[in-house]
Coordinates of C-alpha atoms in Angstrom, one line a residue:
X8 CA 58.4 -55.4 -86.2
X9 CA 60.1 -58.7 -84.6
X10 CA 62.6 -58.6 -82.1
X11 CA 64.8 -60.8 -80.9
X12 CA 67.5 -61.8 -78.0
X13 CA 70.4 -63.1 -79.1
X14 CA 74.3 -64.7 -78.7
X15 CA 77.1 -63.2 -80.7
X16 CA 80.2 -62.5 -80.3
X17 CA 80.3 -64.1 -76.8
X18 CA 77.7 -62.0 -75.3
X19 CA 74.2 -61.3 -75.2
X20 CA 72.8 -58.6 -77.5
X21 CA 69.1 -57.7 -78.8
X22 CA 68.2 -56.6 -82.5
X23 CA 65.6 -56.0 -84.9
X24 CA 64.7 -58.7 -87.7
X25 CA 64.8 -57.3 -91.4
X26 CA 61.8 -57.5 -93.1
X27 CA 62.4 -60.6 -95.0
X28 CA 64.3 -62.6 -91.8
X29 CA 66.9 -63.4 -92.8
X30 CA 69.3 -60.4 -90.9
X31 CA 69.1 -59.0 -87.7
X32 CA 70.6 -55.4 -86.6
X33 CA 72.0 -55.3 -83.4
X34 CA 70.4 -52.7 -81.3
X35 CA 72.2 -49.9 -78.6
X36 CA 70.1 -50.4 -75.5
X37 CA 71.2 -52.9 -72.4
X38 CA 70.6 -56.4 -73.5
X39 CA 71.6 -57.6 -70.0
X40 CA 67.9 -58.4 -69.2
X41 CA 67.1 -59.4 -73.1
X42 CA 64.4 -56.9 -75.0
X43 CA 62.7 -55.8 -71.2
X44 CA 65.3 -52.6 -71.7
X45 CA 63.9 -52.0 -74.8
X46 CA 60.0 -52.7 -74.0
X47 CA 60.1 -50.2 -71.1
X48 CA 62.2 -47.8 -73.4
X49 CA 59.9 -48.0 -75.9
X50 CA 56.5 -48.4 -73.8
X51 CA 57.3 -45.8 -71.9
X52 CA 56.8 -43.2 -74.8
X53 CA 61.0 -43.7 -75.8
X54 CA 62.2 -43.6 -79.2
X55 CA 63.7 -46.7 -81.0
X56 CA 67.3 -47.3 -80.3
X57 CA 70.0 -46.6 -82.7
X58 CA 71.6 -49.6 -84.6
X59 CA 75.0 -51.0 -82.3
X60 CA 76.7 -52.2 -85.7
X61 CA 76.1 -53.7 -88.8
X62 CA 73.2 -56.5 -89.7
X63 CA 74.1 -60.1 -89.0
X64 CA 72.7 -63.3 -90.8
X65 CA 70.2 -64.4 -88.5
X66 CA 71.7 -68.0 -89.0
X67 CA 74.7 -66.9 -87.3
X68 CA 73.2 -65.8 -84.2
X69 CA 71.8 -68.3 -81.5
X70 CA 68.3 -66.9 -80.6
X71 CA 67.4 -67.0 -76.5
X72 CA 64.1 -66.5 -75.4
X73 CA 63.1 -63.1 -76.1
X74 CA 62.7 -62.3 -72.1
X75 CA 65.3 -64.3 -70.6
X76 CA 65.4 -62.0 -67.1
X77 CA 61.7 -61.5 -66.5
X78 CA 60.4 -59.2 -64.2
X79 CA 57.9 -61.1 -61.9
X80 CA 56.2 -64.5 -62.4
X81 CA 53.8 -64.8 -65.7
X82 CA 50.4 -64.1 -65.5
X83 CA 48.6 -67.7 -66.7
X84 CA 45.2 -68.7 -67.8
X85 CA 43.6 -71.6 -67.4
X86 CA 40.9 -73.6 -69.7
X87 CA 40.3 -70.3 -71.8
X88 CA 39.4 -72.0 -75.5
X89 CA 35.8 -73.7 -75.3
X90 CA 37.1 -77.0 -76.8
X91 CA 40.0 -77.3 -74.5
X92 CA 37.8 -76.8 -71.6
X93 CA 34.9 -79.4 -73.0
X94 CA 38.0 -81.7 -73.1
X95 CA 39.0 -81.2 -69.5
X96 CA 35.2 -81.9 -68.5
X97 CA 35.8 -85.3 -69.5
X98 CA 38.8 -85.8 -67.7
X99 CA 40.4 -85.9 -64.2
X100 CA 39.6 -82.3 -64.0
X101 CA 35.9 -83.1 -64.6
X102 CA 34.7 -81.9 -61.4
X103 CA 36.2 -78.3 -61.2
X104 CA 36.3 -78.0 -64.8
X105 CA 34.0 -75.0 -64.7
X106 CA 34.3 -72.0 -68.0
X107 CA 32.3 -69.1 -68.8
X108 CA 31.2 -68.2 -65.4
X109 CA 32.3 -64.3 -66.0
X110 CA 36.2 -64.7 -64.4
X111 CA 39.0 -66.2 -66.7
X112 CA 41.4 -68.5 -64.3
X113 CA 44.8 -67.0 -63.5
X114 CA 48.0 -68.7 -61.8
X115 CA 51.3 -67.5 -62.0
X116 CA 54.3 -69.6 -63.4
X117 CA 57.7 -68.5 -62.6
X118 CA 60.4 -66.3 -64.2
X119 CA 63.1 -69.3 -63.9
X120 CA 61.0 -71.7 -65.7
X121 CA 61.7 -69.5 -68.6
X122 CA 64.2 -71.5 -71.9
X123 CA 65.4 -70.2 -75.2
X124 CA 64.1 -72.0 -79.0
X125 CA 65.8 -75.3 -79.0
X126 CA 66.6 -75.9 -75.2
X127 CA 66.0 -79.2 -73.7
X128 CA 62.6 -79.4 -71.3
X129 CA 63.9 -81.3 -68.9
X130 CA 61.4 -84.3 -67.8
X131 CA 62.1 -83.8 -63.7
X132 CA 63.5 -86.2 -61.7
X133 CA 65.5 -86.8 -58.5
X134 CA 67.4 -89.4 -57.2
X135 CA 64.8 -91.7 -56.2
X136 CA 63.5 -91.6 -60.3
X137 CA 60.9 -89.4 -62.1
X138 CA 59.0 -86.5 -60.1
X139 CA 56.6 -86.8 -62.7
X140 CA 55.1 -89.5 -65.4
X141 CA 52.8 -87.5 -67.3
X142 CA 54.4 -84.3 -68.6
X143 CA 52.2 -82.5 -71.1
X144 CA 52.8 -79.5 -73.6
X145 CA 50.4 -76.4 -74.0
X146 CA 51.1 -74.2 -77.1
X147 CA 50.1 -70.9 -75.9
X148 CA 50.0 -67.3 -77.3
X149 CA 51.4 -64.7 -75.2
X150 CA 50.7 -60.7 -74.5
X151 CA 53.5 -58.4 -73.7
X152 CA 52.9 -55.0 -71.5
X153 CA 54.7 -52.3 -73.2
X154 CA 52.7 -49.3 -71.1
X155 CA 52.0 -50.3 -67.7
X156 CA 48.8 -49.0 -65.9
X157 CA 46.1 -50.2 -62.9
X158 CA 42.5 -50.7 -63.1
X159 CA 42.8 -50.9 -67.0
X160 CA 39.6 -50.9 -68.9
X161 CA 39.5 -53.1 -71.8
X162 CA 38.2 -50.6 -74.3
X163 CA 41.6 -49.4 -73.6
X164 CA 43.9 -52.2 -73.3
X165 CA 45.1 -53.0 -76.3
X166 CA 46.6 -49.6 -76.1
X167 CA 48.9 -51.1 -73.6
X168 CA 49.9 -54.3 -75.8
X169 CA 53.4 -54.1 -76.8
X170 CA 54.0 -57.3 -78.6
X171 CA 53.4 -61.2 -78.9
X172 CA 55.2 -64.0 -78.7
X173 CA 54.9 -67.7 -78.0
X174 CA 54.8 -69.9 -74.9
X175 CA 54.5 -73.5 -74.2
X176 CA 53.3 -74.3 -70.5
X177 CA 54.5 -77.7 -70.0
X178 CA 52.9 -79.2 -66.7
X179 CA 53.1 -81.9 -64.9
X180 CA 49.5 -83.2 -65.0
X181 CA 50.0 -85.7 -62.0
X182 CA 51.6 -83.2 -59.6
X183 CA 49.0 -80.9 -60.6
X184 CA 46.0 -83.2 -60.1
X185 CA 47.8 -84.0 -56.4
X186 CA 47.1 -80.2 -55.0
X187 CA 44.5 -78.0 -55.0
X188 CA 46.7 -75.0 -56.3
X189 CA 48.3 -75.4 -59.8
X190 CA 51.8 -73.8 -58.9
X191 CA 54.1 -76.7 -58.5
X192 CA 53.4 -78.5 -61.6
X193 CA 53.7 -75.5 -63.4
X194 CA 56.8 -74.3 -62.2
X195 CA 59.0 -77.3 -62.8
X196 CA 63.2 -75.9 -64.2
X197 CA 62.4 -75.2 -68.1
X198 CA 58.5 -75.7 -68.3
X199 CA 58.2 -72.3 -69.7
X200 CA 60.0 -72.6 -73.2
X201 CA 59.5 -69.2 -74.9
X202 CA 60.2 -67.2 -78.5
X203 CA 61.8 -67.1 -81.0
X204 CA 60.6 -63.2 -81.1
X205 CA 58.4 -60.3 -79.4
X206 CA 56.2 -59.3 -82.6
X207 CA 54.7 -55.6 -82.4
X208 CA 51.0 -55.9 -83.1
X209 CA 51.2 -54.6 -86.8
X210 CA 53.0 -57.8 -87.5
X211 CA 51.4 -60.1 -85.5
X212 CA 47.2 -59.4 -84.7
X213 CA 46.7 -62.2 -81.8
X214 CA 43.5 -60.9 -81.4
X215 CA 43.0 -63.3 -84.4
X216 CA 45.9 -65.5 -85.1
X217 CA 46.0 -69.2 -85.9
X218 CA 48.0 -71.3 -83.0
X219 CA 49.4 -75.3 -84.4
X220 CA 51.1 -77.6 -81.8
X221 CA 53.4 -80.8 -83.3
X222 CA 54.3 -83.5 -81.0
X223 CA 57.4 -85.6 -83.7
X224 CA 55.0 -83.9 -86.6
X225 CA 52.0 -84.9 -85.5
X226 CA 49.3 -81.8 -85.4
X227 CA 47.5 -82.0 -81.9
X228 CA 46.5 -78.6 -81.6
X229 CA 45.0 -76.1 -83.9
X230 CA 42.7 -73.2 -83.0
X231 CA 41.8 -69.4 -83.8
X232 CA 42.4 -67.6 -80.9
X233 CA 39.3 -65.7 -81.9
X234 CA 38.0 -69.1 -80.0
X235 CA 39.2 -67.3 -76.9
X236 CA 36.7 -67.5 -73.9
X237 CA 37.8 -64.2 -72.1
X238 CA 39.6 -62.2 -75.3
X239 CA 43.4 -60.7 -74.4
X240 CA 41.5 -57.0 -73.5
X241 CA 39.3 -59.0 -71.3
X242 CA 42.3 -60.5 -69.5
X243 CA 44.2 -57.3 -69.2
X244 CA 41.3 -55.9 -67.6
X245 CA 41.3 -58.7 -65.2
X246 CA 44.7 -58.8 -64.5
X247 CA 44.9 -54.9 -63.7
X248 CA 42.5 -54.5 -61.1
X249 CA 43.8 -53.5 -58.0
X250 CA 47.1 -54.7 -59.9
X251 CA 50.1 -52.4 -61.5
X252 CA 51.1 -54.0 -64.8
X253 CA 54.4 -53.2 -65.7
X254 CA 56.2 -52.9 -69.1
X255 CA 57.4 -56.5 -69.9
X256 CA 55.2 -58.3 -67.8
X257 CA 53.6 -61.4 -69.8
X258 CA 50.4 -62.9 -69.8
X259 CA 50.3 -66.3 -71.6
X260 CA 46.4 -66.5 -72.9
X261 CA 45.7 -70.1 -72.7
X262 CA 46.0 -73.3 -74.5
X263 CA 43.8 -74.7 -77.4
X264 CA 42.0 -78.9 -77.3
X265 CA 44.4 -81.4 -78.0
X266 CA 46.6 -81.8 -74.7
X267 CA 47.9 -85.0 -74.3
X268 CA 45.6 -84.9 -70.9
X269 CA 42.5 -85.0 -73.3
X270 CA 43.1 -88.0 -75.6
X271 CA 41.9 -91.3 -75.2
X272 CA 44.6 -92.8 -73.6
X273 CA 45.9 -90.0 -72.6
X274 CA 49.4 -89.1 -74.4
X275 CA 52.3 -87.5 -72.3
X276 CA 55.5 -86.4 -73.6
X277 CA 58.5 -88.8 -73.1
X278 CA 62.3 -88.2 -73.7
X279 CA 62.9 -88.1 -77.5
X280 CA 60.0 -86.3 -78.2
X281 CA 60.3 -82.9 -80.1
X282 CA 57.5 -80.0 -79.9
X283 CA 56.9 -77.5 -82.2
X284 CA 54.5 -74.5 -81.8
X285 CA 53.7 -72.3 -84.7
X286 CA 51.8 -69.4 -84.2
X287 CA 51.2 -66.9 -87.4
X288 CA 52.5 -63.8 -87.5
X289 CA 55.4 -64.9 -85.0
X290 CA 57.0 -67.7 -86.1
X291 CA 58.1 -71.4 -84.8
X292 CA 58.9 -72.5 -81.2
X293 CA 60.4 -75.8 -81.6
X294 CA 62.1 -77.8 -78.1
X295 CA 63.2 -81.2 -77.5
X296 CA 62.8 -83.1 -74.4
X297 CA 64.9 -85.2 -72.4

């Protein structure tokens, strides 16, 4: 199934798509926080909501990200497809570009940073100009928790998957490069575009699902995430230990070769510019910037 957040009718409601898209049925559960009522409803071993009215044309509706009101910061990893890290190696990040050494890289990127399908990523700047010159996308598949648990085992942890859904980590590669700790060029207002819709693993596999990135229709990345380093069981074993996962918390899976870091110049989003992400099975993340 794929759900969505949505406006209508002047407020914020969640729903169910119909099988062919083009509707969406409203569902009775409390959309104040966006579908994280009906994840830990549903995770938690609840049944699925009744319909709140009739279906709607899903061209009516304006779609928000899927998790508007997160719960806690998202659970990130770093240089987790082999060709993205080979790419790294050759770059700035050359001398701590190390993969494969039996722990997947985590940071955290913050709730706020989270926009809807179509919102503006704002390039950051202050008063004395641009905080940043080299703002760079990072199409990104990401794991919902539906059942929460500690000390998970990843023969088990699919178990605890409730959905998918898309991410782009947009970073600030010069802020980045300037401290030892990722956070703050991460974390920049509306680097975390996210959607259009949570998809419930029989719709969406991303155990083995294609991931595209467009900068103004030109493909720059495109990868299987079967190319993973550490798999999404690994990583919810990882991110578990010692750890309570909660329904709704999200763990964005890494990003495939082609960053605008990696190309020769390297290629950094300006105002203008329009990204789209395509991932199968979910759909198309599309969001200017300005």
């Amino acid at each position: 199934m794929k759900f969505a957040t949505f406006q209508w009718g002047g407020k914020r409601n969640v729903g169910v798509l119909s099988p062919d898209g083009a509707e969406i049925t409203p569902l009775a559960v409390d959309a104040s926080r966006g579908l994280l009522a009906l994840v830990e409803q549903i995770g938690g071993g609840g049944a699925m909501p009744a319909a709140a009215s009739a279906r709607l044309p899903l061209a009516a509706v304006q779609l928000e990200a899927p998790l508007p009101r997160l719960r806690r910061s998202i659970f990130c990893v770093g240089r987790n497809y082999r060709q993205h890290a080979k790419e790294l190696a050759a770059s700035v990040f050359k001398d701590s570009a190390k993969t494969e050494d039996g722990w997947p890289m985590v940071f955290m990127k913050l709730p706020e940073c989270v926009v809807a399908p179509g919102s503006t990523v704002e390039l950051p700047r202050s008063e004395r100009g641009f905080v940043s010159e080299q703002i760079d996308y990072e199409a990104e598949l990401a794991v919902v928790i539906g059942r929460g648990g500690k000390n998970i085992d990843r023969s088990r942890a699919l178990e605890h998957v409730f959905g998918y859904t898309i991410v782009n980590d947009v970073t600030a590669r010069d802020v980045q490069m300037r401290h030892s700790q990722w956070d703050l060029g991460k974390n920049f207002d509306t680097f975390c575009p996210m959607g259009p819709y949570l998809v419930t693993p029989d719709d969406c596999d991303g155990t083995d699902t294609r991931v595209r990135l467009w900068v103004n229709g030109e493909l720059r990345q495109d990868a299987q995430t079967t190319d993973l380093i550490f798999d999404i069981p690994s990583l919810i074993e990882t991110c578990s230990r010692g750890i309570t996962l909660q329904p709704g918390d999200v763990i964005a899976t890494g990003t495939p070769s082609g960053v605008g870091l990696g190309m020769t110049p390297p290629r950094f989003l300006r105002a203008g510019d329009v990204v789209r992400i395509e991932i199968d099975g979910i759909g198309v993340l599309e969001n200017p910037v300005g």
